[in-house]
mmCIF file of C-alpha atoms in Angstrom:
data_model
loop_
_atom_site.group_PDB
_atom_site.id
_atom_site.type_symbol
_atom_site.label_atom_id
_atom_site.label_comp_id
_atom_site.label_asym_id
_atom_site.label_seq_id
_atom_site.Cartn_x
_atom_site.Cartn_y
_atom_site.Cartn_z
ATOM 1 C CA UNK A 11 -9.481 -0.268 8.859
ATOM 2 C CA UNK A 12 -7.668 2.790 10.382
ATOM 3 C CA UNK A 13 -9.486 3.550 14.266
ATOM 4 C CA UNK A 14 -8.654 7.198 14.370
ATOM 5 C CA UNK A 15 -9.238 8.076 18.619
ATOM 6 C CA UNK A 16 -7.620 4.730 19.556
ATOM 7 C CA UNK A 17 -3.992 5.062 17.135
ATOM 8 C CA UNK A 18 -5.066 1.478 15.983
ATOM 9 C CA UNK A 19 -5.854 -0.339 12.716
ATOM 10 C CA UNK A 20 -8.068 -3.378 12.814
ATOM 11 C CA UNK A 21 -7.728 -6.449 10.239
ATOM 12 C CA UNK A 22 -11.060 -7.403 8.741
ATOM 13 C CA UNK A 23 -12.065 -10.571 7.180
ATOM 14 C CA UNK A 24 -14.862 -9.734 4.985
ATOM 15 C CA UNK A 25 -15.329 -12.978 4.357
ATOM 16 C CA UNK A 26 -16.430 -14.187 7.671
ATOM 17 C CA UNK A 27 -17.229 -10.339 8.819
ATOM 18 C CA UNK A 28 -14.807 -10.081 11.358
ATOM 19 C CA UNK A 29 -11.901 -8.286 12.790
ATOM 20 C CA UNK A 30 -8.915 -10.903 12.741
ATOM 21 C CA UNK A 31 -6.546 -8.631 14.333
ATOM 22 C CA UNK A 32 -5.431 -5.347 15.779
ATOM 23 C CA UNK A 33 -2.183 -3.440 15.132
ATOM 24 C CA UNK A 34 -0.731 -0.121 16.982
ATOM 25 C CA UNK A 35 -0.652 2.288 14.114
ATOM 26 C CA UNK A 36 2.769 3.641 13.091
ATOM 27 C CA UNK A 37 1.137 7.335 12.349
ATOM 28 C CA UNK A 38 -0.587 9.015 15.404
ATOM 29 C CA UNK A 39 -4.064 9.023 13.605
ATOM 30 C CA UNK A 40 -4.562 6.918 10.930
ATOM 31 C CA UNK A 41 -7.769 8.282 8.652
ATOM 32 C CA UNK A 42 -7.252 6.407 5.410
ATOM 33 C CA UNK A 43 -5.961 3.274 3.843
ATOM 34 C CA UNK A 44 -6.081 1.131 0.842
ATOM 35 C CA UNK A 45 -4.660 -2.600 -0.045
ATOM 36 C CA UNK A 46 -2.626 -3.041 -3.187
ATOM 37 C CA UNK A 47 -4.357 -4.818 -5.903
ATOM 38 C CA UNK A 48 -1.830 -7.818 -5.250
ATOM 39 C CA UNK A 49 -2.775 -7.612 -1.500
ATOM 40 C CA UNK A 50 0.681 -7.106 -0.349
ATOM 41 C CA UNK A 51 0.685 -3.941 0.797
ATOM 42 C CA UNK A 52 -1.205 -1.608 3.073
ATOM 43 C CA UNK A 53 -0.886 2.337 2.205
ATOM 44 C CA UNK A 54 -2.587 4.205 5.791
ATOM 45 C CA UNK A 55 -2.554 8.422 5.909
ATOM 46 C CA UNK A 56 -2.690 10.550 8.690
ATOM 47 C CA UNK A 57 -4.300 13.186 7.505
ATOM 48 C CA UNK A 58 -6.374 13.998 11.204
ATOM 49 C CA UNK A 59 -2.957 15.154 12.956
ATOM 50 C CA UNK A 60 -1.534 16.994 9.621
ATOM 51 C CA UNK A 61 1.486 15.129 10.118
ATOM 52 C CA UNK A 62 1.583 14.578 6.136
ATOM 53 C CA UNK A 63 2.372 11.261 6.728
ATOM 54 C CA UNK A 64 1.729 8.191 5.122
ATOM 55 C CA UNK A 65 2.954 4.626 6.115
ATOM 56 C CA UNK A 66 3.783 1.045 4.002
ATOM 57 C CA UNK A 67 3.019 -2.182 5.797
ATOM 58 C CA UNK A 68 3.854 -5.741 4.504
ATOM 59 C CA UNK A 69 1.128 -8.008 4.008
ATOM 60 C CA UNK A 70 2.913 -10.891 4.173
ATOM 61 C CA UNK A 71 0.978 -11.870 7.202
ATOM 62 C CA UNK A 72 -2.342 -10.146 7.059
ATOM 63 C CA UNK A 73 -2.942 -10.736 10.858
ATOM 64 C CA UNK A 74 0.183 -8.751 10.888
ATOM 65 C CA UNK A 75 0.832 -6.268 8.948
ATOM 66 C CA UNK A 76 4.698 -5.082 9.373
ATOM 67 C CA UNK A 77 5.223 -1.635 8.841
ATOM 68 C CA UNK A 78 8.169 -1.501 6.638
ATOM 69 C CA UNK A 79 8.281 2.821 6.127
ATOM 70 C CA UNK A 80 6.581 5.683 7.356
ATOM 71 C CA UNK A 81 7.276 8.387 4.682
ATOM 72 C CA UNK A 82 6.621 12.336 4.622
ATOM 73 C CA UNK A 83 3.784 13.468 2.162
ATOM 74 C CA UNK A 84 2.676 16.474 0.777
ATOM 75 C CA UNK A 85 0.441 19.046 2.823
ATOM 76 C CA UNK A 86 -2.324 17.003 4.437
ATOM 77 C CA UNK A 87 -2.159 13.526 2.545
ATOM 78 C CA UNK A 88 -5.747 12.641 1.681
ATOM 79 C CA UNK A 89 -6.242 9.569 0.096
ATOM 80 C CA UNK A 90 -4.049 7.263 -2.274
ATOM 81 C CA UNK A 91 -4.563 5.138 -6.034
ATOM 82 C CA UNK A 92 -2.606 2.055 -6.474
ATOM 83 C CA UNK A 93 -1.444 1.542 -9.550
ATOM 84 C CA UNK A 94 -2.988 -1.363 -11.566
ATOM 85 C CA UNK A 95 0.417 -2.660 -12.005
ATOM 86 C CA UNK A 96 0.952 -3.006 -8.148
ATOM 87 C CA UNK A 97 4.261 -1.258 -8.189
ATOM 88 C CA UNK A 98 3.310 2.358 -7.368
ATOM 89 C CA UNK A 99 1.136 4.096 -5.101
ATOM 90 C CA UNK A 100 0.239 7.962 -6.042
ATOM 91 C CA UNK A 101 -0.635 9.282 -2.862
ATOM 92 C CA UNK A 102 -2.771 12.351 -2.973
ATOM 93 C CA UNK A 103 -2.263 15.698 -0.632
ATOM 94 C CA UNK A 104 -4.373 18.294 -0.654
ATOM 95 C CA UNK A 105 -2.440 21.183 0.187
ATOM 96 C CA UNK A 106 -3.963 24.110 2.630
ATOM 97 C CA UNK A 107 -5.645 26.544 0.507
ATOM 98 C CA UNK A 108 -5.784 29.146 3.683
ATOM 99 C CA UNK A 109 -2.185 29.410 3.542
ATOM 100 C CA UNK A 110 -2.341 29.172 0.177
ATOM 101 C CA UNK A 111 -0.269 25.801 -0.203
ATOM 102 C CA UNK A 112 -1.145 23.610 -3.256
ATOM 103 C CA UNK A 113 -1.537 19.932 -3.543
ATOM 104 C CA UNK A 114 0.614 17.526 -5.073
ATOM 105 C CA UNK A 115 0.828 13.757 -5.543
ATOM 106 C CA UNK A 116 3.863 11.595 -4.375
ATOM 107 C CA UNK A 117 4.304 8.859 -6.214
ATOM 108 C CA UNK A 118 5.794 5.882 -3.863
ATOM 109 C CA UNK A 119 7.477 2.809 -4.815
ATOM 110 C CA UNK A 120 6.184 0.173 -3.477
ATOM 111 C CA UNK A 121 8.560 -2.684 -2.289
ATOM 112 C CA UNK A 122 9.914 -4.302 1.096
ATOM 113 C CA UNK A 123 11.591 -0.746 1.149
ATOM 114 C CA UNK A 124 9.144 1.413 -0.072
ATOM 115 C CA UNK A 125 10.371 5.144 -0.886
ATOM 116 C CA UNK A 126 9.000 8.425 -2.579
ATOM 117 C CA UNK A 127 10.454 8.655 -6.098
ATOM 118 C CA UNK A 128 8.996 11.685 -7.466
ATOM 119 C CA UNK A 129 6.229 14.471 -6.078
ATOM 120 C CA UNK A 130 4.142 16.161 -9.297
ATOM 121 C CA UNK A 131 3.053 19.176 -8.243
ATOM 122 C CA UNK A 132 -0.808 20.259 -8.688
ATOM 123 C CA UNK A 133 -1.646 24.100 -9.162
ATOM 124 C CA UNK A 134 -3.953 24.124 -6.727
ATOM 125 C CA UNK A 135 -5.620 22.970 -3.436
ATOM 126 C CA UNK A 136 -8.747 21.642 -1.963
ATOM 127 C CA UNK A 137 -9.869 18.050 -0.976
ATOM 128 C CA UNK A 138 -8.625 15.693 -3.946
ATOM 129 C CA UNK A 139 -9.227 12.571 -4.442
ATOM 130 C CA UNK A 140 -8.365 10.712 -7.841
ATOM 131 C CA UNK A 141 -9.290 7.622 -10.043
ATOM 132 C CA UNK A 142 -7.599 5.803 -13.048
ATOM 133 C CA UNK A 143 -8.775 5.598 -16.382
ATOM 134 C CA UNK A 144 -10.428 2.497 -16.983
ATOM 135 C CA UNK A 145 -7.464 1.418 -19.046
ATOM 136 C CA UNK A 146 -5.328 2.339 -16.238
ATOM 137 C CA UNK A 147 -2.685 5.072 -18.258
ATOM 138 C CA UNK A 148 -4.022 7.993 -16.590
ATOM 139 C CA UNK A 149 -4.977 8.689 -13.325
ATOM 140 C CA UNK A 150 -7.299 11.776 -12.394
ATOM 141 C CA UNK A 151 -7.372 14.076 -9.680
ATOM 142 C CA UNK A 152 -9.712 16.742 -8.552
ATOM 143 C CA UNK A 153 -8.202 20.395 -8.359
ATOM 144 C CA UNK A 154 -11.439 22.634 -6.713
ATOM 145 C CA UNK A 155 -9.624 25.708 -6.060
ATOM 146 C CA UNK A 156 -9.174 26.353 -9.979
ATOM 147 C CA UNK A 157 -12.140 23.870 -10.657
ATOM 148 C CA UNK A 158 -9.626 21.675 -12.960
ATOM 149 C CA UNK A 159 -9.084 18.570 -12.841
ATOM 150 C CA UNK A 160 -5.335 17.046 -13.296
ATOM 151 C CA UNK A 161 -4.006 14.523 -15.919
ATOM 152 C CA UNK A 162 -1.437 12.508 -14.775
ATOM 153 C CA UNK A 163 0.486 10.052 -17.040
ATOM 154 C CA UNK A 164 0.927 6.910 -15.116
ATOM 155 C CA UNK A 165 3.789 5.989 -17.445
ATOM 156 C CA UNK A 166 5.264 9.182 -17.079
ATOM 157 C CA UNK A 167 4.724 10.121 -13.727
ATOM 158 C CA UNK A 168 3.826 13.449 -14.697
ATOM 159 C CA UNK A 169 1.117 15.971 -15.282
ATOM 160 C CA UNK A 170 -0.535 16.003 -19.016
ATOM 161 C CA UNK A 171 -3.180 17.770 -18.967
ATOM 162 C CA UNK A 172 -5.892 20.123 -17.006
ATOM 163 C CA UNK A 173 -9.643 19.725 -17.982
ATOM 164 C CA UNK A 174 -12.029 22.571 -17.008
ATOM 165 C CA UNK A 175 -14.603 21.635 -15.442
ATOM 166 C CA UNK A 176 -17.714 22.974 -13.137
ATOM 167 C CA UNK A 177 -17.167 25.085 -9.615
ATOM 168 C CA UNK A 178 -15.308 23.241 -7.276
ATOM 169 C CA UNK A 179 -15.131 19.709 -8.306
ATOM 170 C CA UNK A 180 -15.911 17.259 -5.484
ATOM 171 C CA UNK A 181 -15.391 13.692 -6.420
ATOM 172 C CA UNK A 182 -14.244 11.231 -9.280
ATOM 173 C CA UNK A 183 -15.204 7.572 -10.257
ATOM 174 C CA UNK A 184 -14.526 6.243 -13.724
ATOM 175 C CA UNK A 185 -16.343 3.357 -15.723
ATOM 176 C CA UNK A 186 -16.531 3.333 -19.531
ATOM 177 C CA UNK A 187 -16.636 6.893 -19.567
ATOM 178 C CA UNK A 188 -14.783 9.720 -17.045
ATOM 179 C CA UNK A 189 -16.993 11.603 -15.209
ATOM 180 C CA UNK A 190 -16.103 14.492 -12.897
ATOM 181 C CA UNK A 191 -18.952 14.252 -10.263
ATOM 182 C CA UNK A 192 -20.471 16.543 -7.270
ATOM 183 C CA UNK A 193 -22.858 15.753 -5.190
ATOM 184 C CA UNK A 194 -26.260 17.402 -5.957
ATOM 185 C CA UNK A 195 -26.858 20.349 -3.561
ATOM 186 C CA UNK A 196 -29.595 19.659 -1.165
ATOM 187 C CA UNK A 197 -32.783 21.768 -0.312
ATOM 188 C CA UNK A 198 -34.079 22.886 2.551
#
């Protein structure tokens, strides 16, 4: 769990429902992070400082992680999918739509020397986020400044496909079906 203000990340046991350790982050602010499916890996962002950052760490240990790369994302790296075959992480930027900079998705290798292979771009900006299909070939990501949203071949590594959808897309989940979401606008 990433501890933005303090540059730390804290080990949880969810198990037991503790923190089993705490780590000095290798990225100034560390906002996101995800486990690999195989729990050997640790993917953490900085997306707070705009450093476009993201960082590896070995799970070997989970009481302590090891960071074995901190590599340089797209514009403001926002969140990251892990591949269901463990061996690649797409990590999602969001670009700066103000200065008119799309998004793109790196797509990192991940090993005990984890590296970006390839960067697809996206023809647009905004806050992504993404999901895989729930057979695992495609992963989705969110486009709201053209209210698309991107179909990337996992396979491939590369874009497929844009679906229209409805005014700046917010959010994706999938289950037997793919849904584009947004939150319903409140009242007041």
């Amino acid at each position: 769990m990433p501890c933005i203000y303090s540059n730390q990340i804290q080990v949880l046991n969810v198990a037991k429902h503790e923190v089993v350790s705490t780590i000095a982050s290798a990225v100034p602010k560390p906002t996101m992070d995800t486990v690999s499916w195989n729990g050997k890996y640790l993917i953490v962002e900085d997306t707070a400082n705009l450093a476009n950052q993201v960082t590896i760490y070995s799970l070997t240990n989970p009481q302590t992680p090891v960071a074995l790369a901190t590599l340089t994302a797209g514009v403001a790296p926002n969140t990251d999918q892990v591949a269901p075959n463990n061996q690649y992480t797409f990590e999602i930027s969001s670009g700066n739509p103000k200065a008119h900079i799309n998004g793109s998705v790196e797509v990192i290798q991940l090993s005990d020397h984890p590296s970006v292979i390839k960067t697809i771009a996206l023809p647009g900006s905004g806050e992504t986020v993404g999901t895989f299909s729930p057979n695992g070939r495609y992963l989705y990501v969110n486009v709201p400044s053209i209210n698309k949203v991107a179909v990337i071949s996992v396979a491939s590594q590369k874009l497929v496909d844009m679906i229209s959808v409805g005014q700046d897309p917010g959010g994706l989940f999938t289950s037997h079906y793919d849904w584009v979401t947004r939150p319903p606008a409140t009242s007041s």
